[in-house]
C-alpha cells in the first residue's frame, strides 16, 4: 500500500497529466465523486444540501502554489465572494484556504496581507477561516502566520489552523496552540514526508492521532477532529464520554463524498459534523491525494464511471 500511496502522491505533482485531466471531460466526470463542481454556485448549492442534513460545511476553492500575484489576488477574490454568499444565504459554513494559494511561495508579506484581509472579512461576517496545512516545508511558517493573525484582537475568533498527526513535531505545536487558545483541526496528514519528520507506519500515526485528539478534547477551545477512520472516531467518543466532555464541545470533520454513512450516523447520535466541500477547476492535486489515501478508490471510480 505505501508504494501505491507514493505513486499517487508523485502523480499529484505531474504537470502534464494535471493539464490534461483538468481540461478533459473524462477528468471532470471522475473528479465529481469528491468535488462539488467547478463554480461558486455549485459549492453553495452543495453546502445548502449538506446543511439540510444537519451537517455544517467548510468551503475550499481549490488551488495551491500560485505562480503570480495576480493569481493569488484572484484566488482571494473567490473567498471574499464566498464569505458574502455564506452570509447572504445564511449558510452554516466557513472557509478553508491554503497559504500557497495566497502566494506564500512567491512572497511571505503578500500571503500575510491577503490572508489577513480574508480573515478580517470573515470576522466581520461572523464566519471563520481555517488555514489548511500543506507539506512539512511550510509547517513553521503556517504556524507563525496563524499565530500572528490570531494575536490581533479583531481576528482571533475568525482564524484557526490544521495540525497533522503524522509529524513528530505536532505534540509540541498542539501544546503551543492550546496555550494560545487557537482552534485546531486535527488530521492524519496527506503529503509524502521523510522518515526523519513523520511516522512512516499507520499504527504510529493512529496512536499519535489519538493522543493529540485527547489533548484537544481536554482543552477549552472548540476543535475539529478530521478523520473517516472508525477507530479514531470511536476513540474520541470514548474519551469524551469517560471525561465528561459534552458532545457539542468539538466537531467531527470529513471530506465531501467520503463516508457519508458515518457522517449521518454521527449526526443522529447528536455529534457536530462538518463536511469539507472543495470546488473549482484546479481539482487535480486534491483528487490525487484522495486516491493516495485509498487506492481502492480507483476501482470504485472505474465501476461508477461506466454506470453514469
Ligand atoms: P485513513 O487514511 O487511515 O483511513 C481510514 C478509513 O477511512 C479508510 O479505511 C476508509 O474507510 C476511509 N477513507 C479514508 N480516506 C478515504 C478516501 N480518500 N476515500 C474513501 N475512503 C477513505 N490533510 C492535510 O495534510 N492537510 C489538511 O489541511 C487537511 N485537511 C483535511 C480536512 C478534512 C475535513 C479532512 C477529513 C481531511 C483533511 N486532510 C488534510 C486529509 C487527512 O490528512 C487524511 O489524509 C485523510 O483524512 C485520510 O485520513 P483518515 O483519518 O480518514 O484515515
XYZ file of C-alpha atoms and ligand atoms in Angstrom:
361
model
C 0.000 0.000 0.000
C 2.713 2.596 0.861
C 4.056 2.094 -2.699
C 0.689 2.986 -4.201
C 0.402 5.945 -1.850
C 3.785 7.273 -3.028
C 2.777 6.595 -6.641
C -0.387 8.708 -6.414
C 1.363 11.462 -4.466
C 4.072 11.545 -7.175
C 1.302 11.741 -9.792
C -0.231 14.676 -7.892
C 2.857 16.718 -8.916
C 2.772 15.657 -12.604
C 2.079 18.799 -14.644
C 1.315 17.137 -17.978
C -1.248 14.771 -16.513
C -2.667 17.618 -14.463
C -3.144 19.880 -17.511
C -4.725 17.057 -19.487
C -7.026 15.909 -16.675
C -8.279 19.335 -15.612
C -9.278 20.152 -19.168
C -10.842 16.857 -20.144
C -14.495 15.891 -19.748
C -13.456 12.430 -18.533
C -11.362 14.022 -15.790
C -14.198 16.284 -14.684
C -16.591 13.354 -14.617
C -14.241 11.218 -12.498
C -13.474 14.037 -10.088
C -17.147 14.751 -9.405
C -17.123 11.983 -6.768
C -15.037 14.224 -4.493
C -15.549 17.730 -5.892
C -18.758 19.775 -5.661
C -18.383 21.277 -9.140
C -16.415 23.908 -10.997
C -18.275 27.106 -9.963
C -19.046 29.014 -6.743
C -22.745 28.305 -7.291
C -22.061 24.542 -7.355
C -20.348 24.820 -3.979
C -23.153 26.920 -2.488
C -25.790 24.502 -3.763
C -23.954 21.542 -2.213
C -23.472 23.484 1.044
C -27.236 24.081 1.211
C -27.951 20.381 0.608
C -25.418 19.313 3.251
C -26.806 21.850 5.759
C -30.289 20.347 5.253
C -28.906 17.075 6.663
C -27.864 18.882 9.855
C -24.203 18.987 8.806
C -22.121 22.160 8.675
C -19.683 22.896 5.862
C -16.266 24.319 5.153
C -15.799 25.522 1.565
C -12.482 25.129 -0.234
C -11.848 26.946 -3.504
C -9.318 24.502 -4.942
C -5.872 25.756 -5.826
C -2.344 25.765 -4.421
C 1.117 27.110 -5.255
C 0.036 30.038 -7.450
C 2.726 31.497 -9.704
C 1.833 35.213 -9.790
C 0.496 37.940 -7.525
C -2.498 38.356 -9.847
C -3.391 34.670 -9.412
C -3.129 34.958 -5.619
C -5.408 38.003 -5.621
C -7.904 36.272 -7.915
C -7.957 33.297 -5.519
C -8.607 35.652 -2.595
C -11.468 37.304 -4.531
C -13.220 33.954 -4.747
C -13.007 33.649 -0.948
C -14.381 37.178 -0.474
C -17.321 36.277 -2.730
C -17.858 33.069 -0.786
C -17.946 34.887 2.554
C -20.561 37.329 1.227
C -22.632 34.482 -0.212
C -22.430 32.453 3.023
C -23.758 35.469 4.941
C -26.435 36.357 2.344
C -27.763 32.781 2.179
C -27.356 32.240 5.925
C -25.419 29.035 5.355
C -23.894 27.100 8.224
C -20.477 27.276 6.573
C -16.984 28.661 6.884
C -13.966 28.536 4.552
C -10.696 26.613 4.279
C -7.749 28.002 2.370
C -4.088 27.316 1.690
C -1.342 29.892 2.156
C 0.423 28.853 -1.070
C -2.808 29.748 -2.855
C -2.430 33.220 -1.306
C 1.096 33.478 -2.764
C 3.265 32.142 0.093
C 5.753 30.578 -2.334
C 6.168 33.969 -4.058
C 6.348 36.310 -1.088
C 5.510 35.907 2.584
C 4.280 39.519 3.018
C 1.910 39.002 0.063
C 0.410 35.857 1.586
C 0.189 37.513 5.004
C -1.651 40.558 3.744
C -4.068 38.533 1.590
C -4.765 36.091 4.423
C -5.330 38.974 6.820
C -7.895 40.623 4.528
C -9.818 37.355 4.141
C -9.760 36.674 7.909
C -10.876 40.268 8.568
C -13.789 39.791 6.181
C -14.699 36.509 7.889
C -14.602 38.231 11.287
C -16.979 40.948 10.071
C -19.484 38.461 8.655
C -19.323 36.139 11.690
C -17.563 33.402 9.744
C -14.238 31.627 10.213
C -11.141 30.820 8.140
C -9.360 27.511 8.570
C -5.826 27.669 7.206
C -5.151 24.214 5.735
C -1.769 22.621 6.421
C 0.457 21.774 3.438
C 3.745 19.845 3.311
C 6.296 19.980 6.135
C 8.432 22.682 4.484
C 5.534 25.030 5.324
C 4.563 23.897 8.835
C 6.560 26.523 10.748
C 5.644 29.441 8.513
C 1.971 28.437 8.638
C 2.120 28.275 12.452
C 3.809 31.703 12.536
C 1.282 33.371 10.235
C -1.757 31.905 12.020
C -0.349 32.917 15.428
C 0.357 36.410 14.095
C -3.217 36.769 12.801
C -4.706 35.315 15.968
C -2.747 37.797 18.112
C -4.837 40.640 16.611
C -7.912 41.011 18.855
C -10.294 41.703 15.936
C -9.234 38.468 14.185
C -8.854 35.962 16.996
C -12.313 34.424 16.717
C -12.023 34.145 12.944
C -8.923 32.037 12.314
C -7.709 28.526 13.045
C -5.111 26.042 11.840
C -4.668 22.377 10.862
C -2.209 20.005 12.548
C -1.088 16.687 11.057
C -0.736 13.740 13.460
C 1.961 12.080 11.299
C 4.567 14.768 12.092
C 6.836 14.214 15.114
C 6.651 17.913 15.972
C 2.857 18.015 16.295
C 2.555 17.408 20.027
C 4.707 20.462 20.735
C 2.738 22.510 18.191
C -0.555 21.481 19.760
C 0.685 22.431 23.231
C 1.622 25.864 21.889
C -1.691 26.318 20.050
C -3.721 25.275 23.095
C -1.728 27.699 25.272
C -2.570 30.467 22.783
C -6.260 29.494 22.549
C -6.114 28.758 18.815
C -8.679 26.434 17.263
C -7.195 23.330 15.643
C -8.386 20.846 13.042
C -6.518 17.592 13.637
C -5.948 15.290 10.647
C -3.547 12.414 9.965
C -1.710 14.237 7.116
C -1.926 13.815 3.355
C 1.583 14.515 1.986
C 4.632 12.336 1.391
C 7.027 13.098 4.256
C 10.514 11.763 5.078
C 11.005 9.299 7.952
C 13.084 11.924 9.832
C 9.990 14.100 10.185
C 6.952 11.842 10.190
C 5.836 8.417 11.380
C 6.060 6.082 8.369
C 3.756 3.419 9.855
C -0.031 3.794 10.043
C -0.131 2.251 13.506
C 2.108 5.040 14.869
C 0.177 7.765 13.043
C -3.032 6.408 14.569
C -1.530 6.344 18.083
C -0.324 9.914 17.630
C -3.766 10.958 16.347
C -5.484 9.566 19.443
C -3.004 11.195 21.831
C -3.336 14.607 20.143
C -7.117 14.331 19.849
C -7.338 13.712 23.609
C -5.250 16.839 24.267
C -7.630 18.862 22.099
C -10.726 17.395 23.725
C -9.393 18.393 27.162
C -8.736 21.994 26.130
C -11.300 24.752 26.407
C -11.463 25.714 22.694
C -13.816 24.217 20.092
C -11.657 21.976 17.869
C -12.272 19.751 14.830
C -11.334 16.084 14.564
C -10.958 15.385 10.836
C -10.995 11.693 10.036
C -13.007 8.953 8.303
C -11.412 6.274 10.442
C -13.908 4.369 12.610
C -11.184 3.621 15.157
C -10.279 7.328 15.566
C -13.949 8.295 15.854
C -14.599 5.572 18.449
C -11.525 6.606 20.478
C -12.640 10.251 20.565
C -16.200 9.349 21.511
C -14.989 7.082 24.338
C -12.510 9.624 25.668
C -15.152 12.348 25.685
C -17.635 10.075 27.449
C -15.147 8.939 30.104
C -14.052 12.506 30.827
C -17.484 14.127 30.863
C -16.790 16.189 27.723
C -20.039 17.344 26.089
C -20.801 16.267 22.514
C -21.078 19.891 21.386
C -17.606 20.776 22.711
C -15.981 19.594 19.446
C -16.863 18.500 15.916
C -16.001 15.649 13.589
C -14.961 16.686 10.088
C -14.986 14.633 6.882
C -14.405 15.207 3.191
C -17.238 15.615 0.702
C -18.167 12.264 -0.817
C -16.360 10.132 1.774
C -18.059 8.009 4.484
C -21.492 9.603 4.132
C -22.841 6.703 6.221
C -20.609 7.658 9.145
C -21.470 11.367 8.770
C -25.197 10.575 9.017
C -24.734 8.205 11.953
C -22.786 10.768 13.973
C -25.442 13.433 13.359
C -28.135 11.003 14.510
C -26.120 10.366 17.676
C -26.018 14.102 18.409
C -22.434 14.917 17.415
C -21.492 18.023 15.431
C -20.266 17.134 11.934
C -18.709 19.387 9.298
C -18.042 18.412 5.692
C -15.159 19.874 3.682
C -16.573 20.824 0.279
C -13.957 21.544 -2.411
C -14.852 23.112 -5.760
C -13.167 24.708 -8.769
C -11.141 23.863 -11.843
C -7.894 23.115 -10.067
C -9.001 19.813 -8.617
C -6.189 17.528 -9.804
C -3.699 17.540 -6.830
C -6.565 17.291 -4.313
C -8.095 14.403 -6.240
C -4.771 12.521 -6.444
C -4.246 12.846 -2.679
C -7.669 11.233 -2.173
C -6.605 8.308 -4.369
C -3.330 8.070 -2.422
C -5.289 7.677 0.828
C -7.347 4.846 -0.559
C -6.086 3.322 -3.804
C -9.231 1.137 -3.859
C -10.978 4.355 -4.922
C -9.555 3.807 -8.395
C -11.623 0.631 -8.789
C -14.623 2.309 -7.237
C -14.383 5.222 -9.673
C -13.879 2.934 -12.633
C -17.005 0.921 -11.759
C -19.126 4.015 -11.260
C -17.780 5.720 -14.356
C -19.482 3.175 -16.587
C -22.740 3.481 -14.673
C -23.239 7.235 -15.273
P -7.162 6.699 6.973
O -6.489 7.251 5.765
O -6.379 5.814 7.881
O -8.478 5.981 6.510
C -9.356 5.326 7.413
C -10.576 4.863 6.659
O -11.314 5.981 6.187
C -10.280 4.054 5.391
O -10.098 2.711 5.680
C -11.509 4.329 4.567
O -12.587 3.548 5.018
C -11.821 5.764 4.886
N -11.135 6.692 3.940
C -10.073 7.482 4.209
N -9.728 8.203 3.121
C -10.579 7.862 2.153
C -10.736 8.258 0.812
N -9.936 9.151 0.226
N -11.732 7.692 0.092
C -12.577 6.783 0.671
N -12.471 6.374 1.945
C -11.486 6.889 2.677
N -4.541 16.745 5.247
C -3.518 17.638 5.300
O -2.365 17.246 5.186
N -3.781 18.971 5.485
C -5.044 19.449 5.662
O -5.238 20.666 5.826
C -6.124 18.519 5.629
N -7.413 18.916 5.792
C -8.407 17.957 5.932
C -9.702 18.361 6.239
C -10.685 17.403 6.467
C -12.070 17.854 6.848
C -10.366 16.021 6.354
C -11.388 14.967 6.633
C -9.102 15.640 5.995
C -8.114 16.595 5.762
N -6.833 16.204 5.399
C -5.825 17.157 5.409
C -6.567 14.819 4.920
C -6.080 13.922 6.048
O -4.789 14.294 6.438
C -6.053 12.455 5.623
O -5.201 12.294 4.529
C -7.408 11.876 5.271
O -8.421 12.382 6.084
C -7.403 10.345 5.411
O -7.150 10.004 6.743
P -8.249 9.319 7.698
O -8.150 9.968 9.034
O -9.563 9.415 7.069
O -7.731 7.861 7.926
